[in-house]
CSV table of C-alpha atoms and ligand atoms in Angstrom, one decimal:
chain,number,residue,atom,x,y,z
B,1,UNK,CA,-18.2,-4.9,-26.0
B,2,UNK,CA,-15.9,-6.9,-23.9
B,3,UNK,CA,-13.2,-9.0,-25.4
B,4,UNK,CA,-10.3,-11.2,-24.1
B,5,UNK,CA,-10.3,-12.3,-20.5
B,6,UNK,CA,-13.1,-9.7,-19.6
B,7,UNK,CA,-15.5,-11.5,-22.0
B,8,UNK,CA,-14.7,-14.8,-20.4
B,9,UNK,CA,-15.4,-13.4,-17.0
B,10,UNK,CA,-18.4,-11.3,-17.8
B,11,UNK,CA,-20.9,-14.1,-17.0
B,12,UNK,CA,-19.5,-14.2,-13.4
B,13,UNK,CA,-20.5,-10.6,-12.5
B,14,UNK,CA,-22.6,-10.5,-9.4
B,15,UNK,CA,-22.3,-14.1,-8.4
B,16,UNK,CA,-21.0,-15.1,-4.9
B,17,UNK,CA,-17.7,-16.8,-4.9
B,18,UNK,CA,-16.8,-15.7,-8.4
B,19,UNK,CA,-13.5,-14.0,-7.4
B,20,UNK,CA,-11.7,-17.3,-7.1
B,21,UNK,CA,-13.2,-18.6,-10.4
B,22,UNK,CA,-11.9,-15.7,-12.6
B,23,UNK,CA,-10.1,-16.6,-15.8
B,24,UNK,CA,-6.6,-15.1,-15.8
B,25,UNK,CA,-4.4,-13.1,-16.1
B,26,UNK,CA,-7.0,-10.6,-14.9
B,27,UNK,CA,-6.4,-7.1,-13.5
B,28,UNK,CA,-8.3,-6.9,-10.2
B,29,UNK,CA,-9.4,-3.9,-8.2
B,30,UNK,CA,-10.4,-4.7,-4.6
B,31,UNK,CA,-13.3,-2.3,-4.1
B,32,UNK,CA,-13.0,-2.1,-0.3
B,33,UNK,CA,-9.4,-1.1,-0.5
B,34,UNK,CA,-9.9,1.2,-3.4
B,35,UNK,CA,-12.7,3.0,-1.7
B,36,UNK,CA,-10.7,3.4,1.5
B,37,UNK,CA,-7.8,4.8,-0.5
B,38,UNK,CA,-10.0,7.4,-2.2
B,39,UNK,CA,-11.6,8.4,1.2
B,40,UNK,CA,-8.3,8.6,3.1
B,41,UNK,CA,-6.7,11.1,0.7
B,42,UNK,CA,-9.9,13.0,0.1
B,43,UNK,CA,-10.4,13.4,3.9
B,44,UNK,CA,-6.7,14.5,4.4
B,45,UNK,CA,-7.0,17.1,1.7
B,46,UNK,CA,-10.2,18.4,3.1
B,47,UNK,CA,-8.8,18.5,6.6
B,48,UNK,CA,-5.9,20.6,5.4
B,49,UNK,CA,-7.9,22.9,3.2
B,50,UNK,CA,-6.2,21.8,-0.1
B,51,UNK,CA,-7.6,20.5,-3.3
B,52,UNK,CA,-7.0,17.2,-5.0
B,53,UNK,CA,-6.6,16.6,-8.7
B,54,UNK,CA,-5.9,12.9,-8.9
B,55,UNK,CA,-3.7,11.9,-11.8
B,56,UNK,CA,-5.3,9.5,-14.3
B,57,UNK,CA,-1.9,8.4,-15.8
B,58,UNK,CA,-2.2,5.8,-13.0
B,59,UNK,CA,-5.6,4.3,-13.9
B,60,UNK,CA,-6.7,5.7,-17.3
B,61,UNK,CA,-10.2,4.6,-16.3
B,62,UNK,CA,-13.4,6.7,-16.3
B,63,UNK,CA,-15.1,4.6,-13.6
B,64,UNK,CA,-12.2,5.4,-11.3
B,65,UNK,CA,-12.1,9.1,-12.3
B,66,UNK,CA,-15.8,9.4,-11.6
B,67,UNK,CA,-15.4,8.0,-8.1
B,68,UNK,CA,-12.5,10.4,-7.4
B,69,UNK,CA,-14.7,13.3,-8.6
B,70,UNK,CA,-17.6,12.1,-6.4
B,71,UNK,CA,-15.2,12.2,-3.4
B,72,UNK,CA,-14.6,15.9,-4.0
B,73,UNK,CA,-11.7,16.0,-6.5
B,74,UNK,CA,-11.3,19.4,-8.3
B,75,UNK,CA,-10.7,17.6,-11.5
B,76,UNK,CA,-8.6,14.9,-13.1
B,77,UNK,CA,-5.0,15.3,-14.3
B,78,UNK,CA,-3.8,13.5,-17.5
B,79,UNK,CA,-0.3,12.9,-18.9
B,80,UNK,CA,-1.1,12.9,-22.6
B,81,UNK,CA,-3.7,14.3,-25.0
B,82,UNK,CA,-4.9,10.8,-26.0
B,83,UNK,CA,-5.5,9.8,-22.4
B,84,UNK,CA,-7.3,13.1,-21.7
B,85,UNK,CA,-9.5,12.8,-24.8
B,86,UNK,CA,-10.4,9.1,-24.1
B,87,UNK,CA,-11.6,10.2,-20.6
B,88,UNK,CA,-13.5,13.2,-22.1
B,89,UNK,CA,-15.3,10.8,-24.6
B,90,UNK,CA,-16.2,8.7,-21.5
B,91,UNK,CA,-17.9,11.7,-19.9
B,92,UNK,CA,-15.2,12.8,-17.6
B,93,UNK,CA,-14.9,16.6,-17.6
B,94,UNK,CA,-12.6,19.0,-15.7
B,95,UNK,CA,-9.4,17.7,-17.2
B,96,UNK,CA,-5.9,19.0,-16.9
B,97,UNK,CA,-3.1,18.0,-19.2
B,98,UNK,CA,0.1,18.1,-17.1
B,99,UNK,CA,2.7,18.0,-19.9
B,100,UNK,CA,3.5,20.3,-22.8
B,101,UNK,CA,2.6,19.2,-26.4
B,102,UNK,CA,4.5,19.7,-29.6
B,103,UNK,CA,1.9,18.7,-32.2
B,104,UNK,CA,-0.5,21.2,-33.8
B,105,UNK,CA,-2.9,18.3,-34.6
B,106,UNK,CA,-3.0,17.3,-31.0
B,107,UNK,CA,-3.5,20.9,-29.9
B,108,UNK,CA,-6.3,21.2,-32.4
B,109,UNK,CA,-8.0,18.1,-31.0
B,110,UNK,CA,-7.7,19.5,-27.4
B,111,UNK,CA,-9.1,22.9,-28.6
B,112,UNK,CA,-12.0,21.1,-30.3
B,113,UNK,CA,-12.8,19.3,-27.0
B,114,UNK,CA,-12.8,22.6,-25.2
B,115,UNK,CA,-15.2,24.0,-27.8
B,116,UNK,CA,-17.4,20.9,-27.3
B,117,UNK,CA,-17.6,21.7,-23.6
B,118,UNK,CA,-14.5,20.2,-22.0
B,119,UNK,CA,-13.4,22.2,-18.9
B,120,UNK,CA,-9.8,22.0,-20.0
B,121,UNK,CA,-6.6,23.2,-18.4
B,122,UNK,CA,-3.2,22.7,-20.1
B,123,UNK,CA,0.4,23.6,-19.2
B,124,UNK,CA,3.0,25.6,-21.3
B,125,UNK,CA,6.7,25.8,-21.1
B,126,UNK,CA,7.4,28.2,-24.0
B,127,UNK,CA,5.9,31.1,-25.8
B,128,UNK,CA,5.4,29.2,-29.1
B,129,UNK,CA,3.1,26.8,-27.3
B,130,UNK,CA,1.1,29.6,-25.8
B,131,UNK,CA,0.6,31.0,-29.3
B,132,UNK,CA,-0.4,27.6,-30.7
B,133,UNK,CA,-3.0,27.0,-28.0
B,134,UNK,CA,-4.2,30.6,-28.4
B,135,UNK,CA,-4.7,30.2,-32.2
B,136,UNK,CA,-6.3,26.7,-31.8
B,137,UNK,CA,-8.7,27.9,-29.2
B,138,UNK,CA,-9.7,30.9,-31.3
B,139,UNK,CA,-10.2,28.8,-34.4
B,140,UNK,CA,-12.2,26.1,-32.6
B,141,UNK,CA,-14.3,28.7,-30.7
B,142,UNK,CA,-13.4,27.5,-27.2
B,143,UNK,CA,-11.5,28.7,-24.1
B,144,UNK,CA,-8.6,27.0,-22.5
B,145,UNK,CA,-7.2,27.6,-19.0
B,146,UNK,CA,-3.4,27.6,-19.0
B,147,UNK,CA,-0.8,27.0,-16.3
B,148,UNK,CA,2.9,27.9,-16.6
B,149,UNK,CA,4.9,24.7,-16.2
B,150,UNK,CA,7.7,25.2,-13.7
B,151,UNK,CA,10.8,23.0,-13.0
B,152,UNK,CA,11.6,23.0,-9.3
B,153,UNK,CA,14.3,20.3,-9.6
B,154,UNK,CA,12.8,17.4,-11.5
B,155,UNK,CA,14.7,18.3,-14.7
B,156,UNK,CA,11.9,17.2,-17.1
B,157,UNK,CA,9.8,20.0,-18.5
B,158,UNK,CA,9.0,23.5,-17.3
B,159,UNK,CA,10.9,26.8,-16.8
B,160,UNK,CA,13.2,27.1,-13.9
B,161,UNK,CA,13.8,30.9,-13.9
B,162,UNK,CA,11.2,33.3,-12.3
B,163,UNK,CA,11.6,35.8,-15.2
B,164,UNK,CA,10.7,33.0,-17.7
B,165,UNK,CA,7.6,32.2,-15.7
B,166,UNK,CA,6.5,35.8,-15.7
B,167,UNK,CA,7.1,36.1,-19.5
B,168,UNK,CA,4.9,33.1,-20.1
B,169,UNK,CA,2.2,34.3,-17.8
B,170,UNK,CA,2.1,37.6,-19.7
B,171,UNK,CA,2.0,35.8,-23.0
B,172,UNK,CA,-1.0,33.7,-21.8
B,173,UNK,CA,-2.8,36.9,-20.6
B,174,UNK,CA,-2.3,38.5,-24.0
B,175,UNK,CA,-4.3,35.7,-25.8
B,176,UNK,CA,-8.1,36.3,-26.0
B,177,UNK,CA,-9.1,32.7,-25.8
B,178,UNK,CA,-6.7,31.6,-23.1
B,179,UNK,CA,-7.2,32.1,-19.4
B,180,UNK,CA,-4.1,32.5,-17.2
B,181,UNK,CA,-4.9,30.1,-14.3
B,182,UNK,CA,-1.6,29.8,-12.4
B,183,UNK,CA,1.4,27.4,-12.4
B,184,UNK,CA,2.3,23.8,-12.2
B,185,UNK,CA,5.4,22.6,-10.3
B,186,UNK,CA,5.6,18.8,-10.1
B,187,UNK,CA,8.5,17.7,-7.9
B,188,UNK,CA,8.8,14.2,-9.2
B,189,UNK,CA,12.3,13.7,-7.9
B,190,UNK,CA,10.8,13.9,-4.3
B,191,UNK,CA,8.1,11.3,-4.6
B,192,UNK,CA,10.1,8.1,-4.0
B,193,UNK,CA,12.6,9.3,-1.4
B,194,UNK,CA,12.0,6.5,1.2
B,195,UNK,CA,12.4,8.3,4.6
B,196,UNK,CA,9.9,11.1,5.6
B,197,UNK,CA,12.6,13.4,6.9
B,198,UNK,CA,14.7,13.0,3.8
B,199,UNK,CA,11.7,13.6,1.7
B,200,UNK,CA,10.8,16.7,3.7
B,201,UNK,CA,14.2,18.1,3.1
B,202,UNK,CA,13.9,17.4,-0.7
B,203,UNK,CA,10.4,18.8,-0.9
B,204,UNK,CA,11.4,22.0,1.0
B,205,UNK,CA,14.3,22.5,-1.4
B,206,UNK,CA,11.9,22.3,-4.4
B,207,UNK,CA,9.5,24.6,-2.6
B,208,UNK,CA,12.2,27.2,-2.1
B,209,UNK,CA,12.6,27.4,-5.8
B,210,UNK,CA,8.8,27.5,-6.2
B,211,UNK,CA,8.6,30.4,-3.8
B,212,UNK,CA,10.9,32.5,-5.8
B,213,UNK,CA,8.7,31.9,-8.9
B,214,UNK,CA,5.5,32.7,-7.0
B,215,UNK,CA,7.1,35.9,-5.5
B,216,UNK,CA,8.1,37.1,-9.0
B,217,UNK,CA,4.7,36.4,-10.4
B,218,UNK,CA,3.0,38.3,-7.5
B,219,UNK,CA,5.3,41.3,-8.0
B,220,UNK,CA,4.3,41.4,-11.7
B,221,UNK,CA,0.6,41.4,-10.8
B,222,UNK,CA,0.3,37.7,-11.9
B,223,UNK,CA,-0.3,35.9,-8.6
B,224,UNK,CA,-1.1,32.3,-9.5
B,225,UNK,CA,-4.6,31.2,-8.4
B,226,UNK,CA,-3.7,27.6,-9.0
B,227,UNK,CA,-0.4,26.0,-7.9
B,228,UNK,CA,-0.7,22.4,-8.9
B,229,UNK,CA,1.9,19.6,-8.2
B,230,UNK,CA,2.8,16.9,-5.7
B,231,UNK,CA,2.0,13.3,-5.6
B,232,UNK,CA,1.5,10.2,-3.5
B,233,UNK,CA,5.0,10.4,-2.0
B,234,UNK,CA,4.9,14.1,-1.0
B,235,UNK,CA,1.2,14.5,-0.2
B,236,UNK,CA,1.6,14.9,3.5
B,237,UNK,CA,4.4,17.4,3.1
B,238,UNK,CA,2.4,19.3,0.5
B,239,UNK,CA,-0.5,19.5,3.0
B,240,UNK,CA,1.9,20.7,5.7
B,241,UNK,CA,3.6,23.4,3.6
B,242,UNK,CA,0.4,24.7,1.8
B,243,UNK,CA,2.4,26.2,-1.0
B,244,UNK,CA,0.5,24.1,-3.5
B,245,UNK,CA,-3.2,24.7,-3.8
B,246,UNK,CA,-3.8,21.2,-5.1
B,247,UNK,CA,-2.1,17.8,-5.1
B,248,UNK,CA,-1.9,15.6,-8.2
B,249,UNK,CA,-1.5,12.2,-6.5
B,250,UNK,CA,-2.0,9.2,-8.7
B,251,UNK,CA,-0.6,5.9,-7.3
B,252,UNK,CA,-2.4,6.3,-3.9
B,253,UNK,CA,-5.6,4.9,-5.5
B,254,UNK,CA,-3.9,1.5,-6.2
B,255,UNK,CA,-0.5,1.3,-4.5
B,256,UNK,CA,2.4,-0.8,-5.8
B,257,UNK,CA,5.7,-2.4,-4.7
B,258,UNK,CA,7.7,0.6,-5.9
B,259,UNK,CA,5.9,2.8,-3.4
B,260,UNK,CA,5.9,0.3,-0.6
B,261,UNK,CA,9.3,1.2,0.9
B,262,UNK,CA,8.3,4.9,0.9
B,263,UNK,CA,7.4,5.7,4.5
B,264,UNK,CA,4.5,8.0,3.6
B,265,UNK,CA,3.6,9.4,7.0
B,266,UNK,CA,6.8,8.5,8.9
B,267,UNK,CA,5.0,5.8,10.9
B,268,UNK,CA,6.4,2.8,9.1
B,269,UNK,CA,2.8,1.7,8.3
B,270,UNK,CA,1.1,1.3,5.0
B,271,UNK,CA,-1.2,4.4,4.6
B,272,UNK,CA,-2.9,3.2,1.5
B,273,UNK,CA,-4.0,-0.4,0.8
B,274,UNK,CA,-2.8,-2.6,-2.1
B,275,UNK,CA,-6.0,-2.3,-4.1
B,276,UNK,CA,-4.6,-3.3,-7.5
B,277,UNK,CA,-3.8,-7.0,-8.0
B,278,UNK,CA,-3.2,-9.3,-11.0
B,279,UNK,CA,-4.9,-12.7,-10.6
B,280,UNK,CA,-2.9,-15.5,-12.2
B,281,UNK,CA,-3.3,-19.3,-12.3
B,282,UNK,CA,-0.8,-22.0,-11.6
B,283,UNK,CA,-0.6,-23.8,-15.0
B,284,UNK,CA,2.0,-26.4,-14.0
B,285,UNK,CA,5.3,-27.0,-12.2
B,286,UNK,CA,9.0,-26.8,-13.2
B,287,UNK,CA,11.2,-29.9,-12.9
B,288,UNK,CA,12.4,-28.5,-9.6
B,289,UNK,CA,8.8,-28.3,-8.3
B,290,UNK,CA,8.2,-24.5,-8.5
B,291,UNK,CA,4.7,-23.4,-9.4
B,292,UNK,CA,4.6,-21.7,-12.9
B,293,UNK,CA,1.8,-19.1,-13.4
B,294,UNK,CA,0.2,-17.7,-16.6
B,295,UNK,CA,1.3,-14.1,-16.0
B,296,UNK,CA,4.7,-12.8,-17.1
B,297,UNK,CA,5.9,-9.5,-18.4
B,298,UNK,CA,2.9,-9.0,-20.7
B,299,UNK,CA,0.7,-8.9,-17.6
B,300,UNK,CA,2.9,-7.0,-15.1
B,301,UNK,CA,5.1,-4.0,-15.8
B,302,UNK,CA,8.4,-5.1,-14.2
B,303,UNK,CA,10.0,-1.8,-13.4
B,304,UNK,CA,9.7,-2.3,-9.7
B,305,UNK,CA,10.3,-4.9,-6.9
B,306,UNK,CA,8.7,-8.3,-7.6
B,307,UNK,CA,5.0,-8.9,-6.8
B,308,UNK,CA,4.0,-10.6,-3.6
B,309,UNK,CA,1.7,-13.6,-4.2
B,310,UNK,CA,-1.4,-14.3,-2.0
B,311,UNK,CA,-3.8,-17.1,-1.7
B,312,UNK,CA,-6.9,-16.5,0.4
B,313,UNK,CA,-5.1,-13.5,2.1
B,314,UNK,CA,-2.0,-15.6,3.0
B,315,UNK,CA,1.3,-14.4,1.5
B,316,UNK,CA,2.9,-17.4,-0.4
B,317,UNK,CA,6.0,-15.8,-1.7
B,318,UNK,CA,7.3,-13.7,-4.6
B,319,UNK,CA,6.7,-13.9,-8.3
B,320,UNK,CA,9.8,-14.0,-10.4
B,321,UNK,CA,9.7,-13.9,-14.2
B,322,UNK,CA,9.7,-17.0,-16.4
B,323,UNK,CA,9.3,-15.1,-19.7
B,324,UNK,CA,6.8,-12.8,-21.3
B,325,UNK,CA,3.8,-15.1,-20.6
B,326,UNK,CA,4.8,-16.8,-17.4
B,327,UNK,CA,5.7,-16.3,-13.7
B,328,UNK,CA,7.7,-18.5,-11.3
B,329,UNK,CA,6.4,-18.6,-7.7
B,330,UNK,CA,9.3,-18.5,-5.3
B,331,UNK,CA,7.5,-19.7,-2.1
B,332,UNK,CA,8.5,-18.5,1.3
B,333,UNK,CA,10.2,-21.2,3.5
B,334,UNK,CA,7.7,-23.8,4.7
B,335,UNK,CA,5.1,-23.0,2.1
B,336,UNK,CA,4.4,-25.8,-0.5
B,337,UNK,CA,4.0,-24.8,-4.1
B,338,UNK,CA,0.2,-24.8,-4.8
B,339,UNK,CA,-1.3,-27.3,-7.3
B,340,UNK,CA,-2.1,-26.6,-10.9
B,341,UNK,CA,-5.4,-24.7,-11.3
B,342,UNK,CA,-4.8,-22.6,-8.1
B,343,UNK,CA,-5.8,-18.9,-8.5
B,344,UNK,CA,-3.2,-16.6,-6.9
B,345,UNK,CA,-3.6,-12.8,-6.5
B,346,UNK,CA,-0.4,-10.7,-6.9
B,347,UNK,CA,0.6,-7.2,-6.0
B,348,UNK,CA,2.1,-5.2,-8.9
B,349,UNK,CA,5.7,-3.8,-9.2
B,350,UNK,CA,4.5,-0.5,-10.7
B,351,UNK,CA,0.8,0.3,-11.1
B,352,UNK,CA,0.7,2.8,-14.0
B,353,UNK,CA,2.4,0.7,-16.7
B,354,UNK,CA,0.7,-2.5,-15.4
B,355,UNK,CA,-2.7,-1.0,-16.0
B,356,UNK,CA,-1.7,-0.1,-19.5
B,357,UNK,CA,-1.2,-3.8,-20.3
B,358,UNK,CA,-4.8,-4.7,-19.6
B,359,UNK,CA,-8.1,-3.9,-21.4
B,360,UNK,CA,-10.3,-4.0,-18.3
B,361,UNK,CA,-10.4,-3.8,-14.6
B,362,UNK,CA,-12.3,-6.5,-12.7
B,363,UNK,CA,-13.8,-4.8,-9.6
B,364,UNK,CA,-14.1,-7.4,-6.8
B,365,UNK,CA,-15.8,-7.0,-3.5
B,366,UNK,CA,-15.3,-9.7,-0.9
B,367,UNK,CA,-15.5,-13.0,-2.8
B,368,UNK,CA,-17.5,-11.7,-5.7
B,369,UNK,CA,-16.8,-10.0,-9.1
B,370,UNK,CA,-18.9,-6.9,-8.9
B,371,UNK,CA,-18.3,-5.2,-12.2
B,372,UNK,CA,-15.9,-5.1,-15.2
B,373,UNK,CA,-14.8,-1.5,-16.1
B,374,UNK,CA,-13.1,-0.7,-19.4
B,375,UNK,CA,-9.7,1.1,-19.2
B,376,UNK,CA,-10.6,3.8,-21.8
B,377,UNK,CA,-7.1,5.4,-21.8
B,378,UNK,CA,-5.3,2.1,-22.2
B,379,UNK,CA,-2.6,2.4,-24.8
B,380,UNK,CA,-3.3,6.1,-25.2
B,381,UNK,CA,0.3,7.4,-24.9
B,382,UNK,CA,-0.4,9.7,-27.9
Z,1,PLP,C1,2.8,15.5,-13.6
Z,1,PLP,C2,2.6,14.5,-12.5
Z,1,PLP,N1,1.9,14.8,-11.4
Z,1,PLP,C3,1.8,14.0,-10.4
Z,1,PLP,C4,2.4,12.7,-10.4
Z,1,PLP,C5,2.2,11.9,-9.2
Z,1,PLP,O1,2.0,10.6,-9.3
Z,1,PLP,P1,2.1,9.5,-8.1
Z,1,PLP,O2,1.2,10.0,-7.1
Z,1,PLP,O3,1.7,8.3,-8.8
Z,1,PLP,O4,3.5,9.5,-7.6
Z,1,PLP,C6,3.1,12.3,-11.6
Z,1,PLP,C7,3.8,11.0,-11.6
Z,1,PLP,O5,4.4,10.6,-12.6
Z,1,PLP,C8,3.3,13.3,-12.6
Z,1,PLP,O6,4.0,13.0,-13.7
C-alpha cells in the first residue's frame, strides 16, 4: 500500500509526460542512467575477473538489489541486520552483513533467517561474536558463513593484527554451524580521495596491510576464499590489484555530489551517471526574487556539496537550504528564477542518507513515470 507522495503519484504510472507532473518532493531514479551504471560496473568486474557484491546501504531497495543480481552480482551487502532482514523478507537472498553486531536478539533473528533459507554471510571482529553466532545458528538449525573483519587503515571495526585474524579464523572453524569463508577488509578511508594517483597510493598502503593478513592466514592453512572490500572510489584500483576477490561498491548505482570530485578513472570524466534525483516544485519566491522550493533537509541529506538543479536537462543553479522543508534556488548568472509551479530535478549531496528520507523510489524513463518501488530497508538502521 502506497502512502504519502507515492500514493499521489501512483495514478501517473505508465502515462507519457507524467515525469513533469509528479507531486513532490519525490525521489526519482532515472532508469536509463541507473541501468547504465549497473552495466558499466558489472562489465568492468567481469572483464577483470572479479566479483561484485553491491552494497545495499546505498539503496535499501529490493527492486534495485534484484537488478544488480540479474546483472551478475554474487550477492548483496548490507550494513545492519534490520536492512538485511527487510531485503530477505522482500525475496532478496545471498546477503552479507558487513558490520559486527552486539545484540543476541539481532543475532538470533539473523540465525532464524539462515534457518529459513537465507544464504547468509556475516563478519566477526572478536571471539565472543563467533561464539554467539555459533550458538544462535545451532539453536536455530541453520548455517552461517563467516568472514574475519580486518582493519587495513579505516579505523572503524575489524582486527588489524595478522595473529588476531588467524585466531578468529580458527575460532570460526571450531564451530559446527559456522563456515569459515574468508575475510573482509573495507578501506573506507580511500574511497573519497579525489585524485586517482593519490587514491592508488592510499589503496596500495591498505593492501600492504591486507597482504600480511592473507599471508599469515595461508601459513596457518586458513587461506581466505573470499576477500571482500572496496567501493565506488577504489573499484578501478581493486580490479587492478586483484587482491580482493569481490568489490562492495554502493554509490555507483546512483552517484551523488560527494563523489563528483573523485576522479574515478583518472580521466576527469564522470564514469557513472547521476541516476538519483529529488524532484521539487517552486512554491513561491522570496522578497529578493529567489525561487523557493518544497524540498529542504527533510528531503535531502545535506552532508555533501549542494544539489545542482535542472529543468528539462538544463542546469539552473544550486539549491541552498531555506529550512527543513524548503530550498532556495541560487540561479547561475543569466538564468531567471522559474515561476511558481515549476518542477525542478536536483542531484543529491549524499545518496545513502537521502534515500533513507523517502518511502519510495519513482522510476522514470524518458518523460514517463514507469514504476514506484518501495524502499523496504528505509529507516532500518537497527
Ligand atoms: C562496508 C562497506 N563496504 C563498501 C562500502 C562502499 O560504498 P560506496 O561504494 O558507496 O563508497 C561502504 C561504504 O560506506 C561500506 O561501509
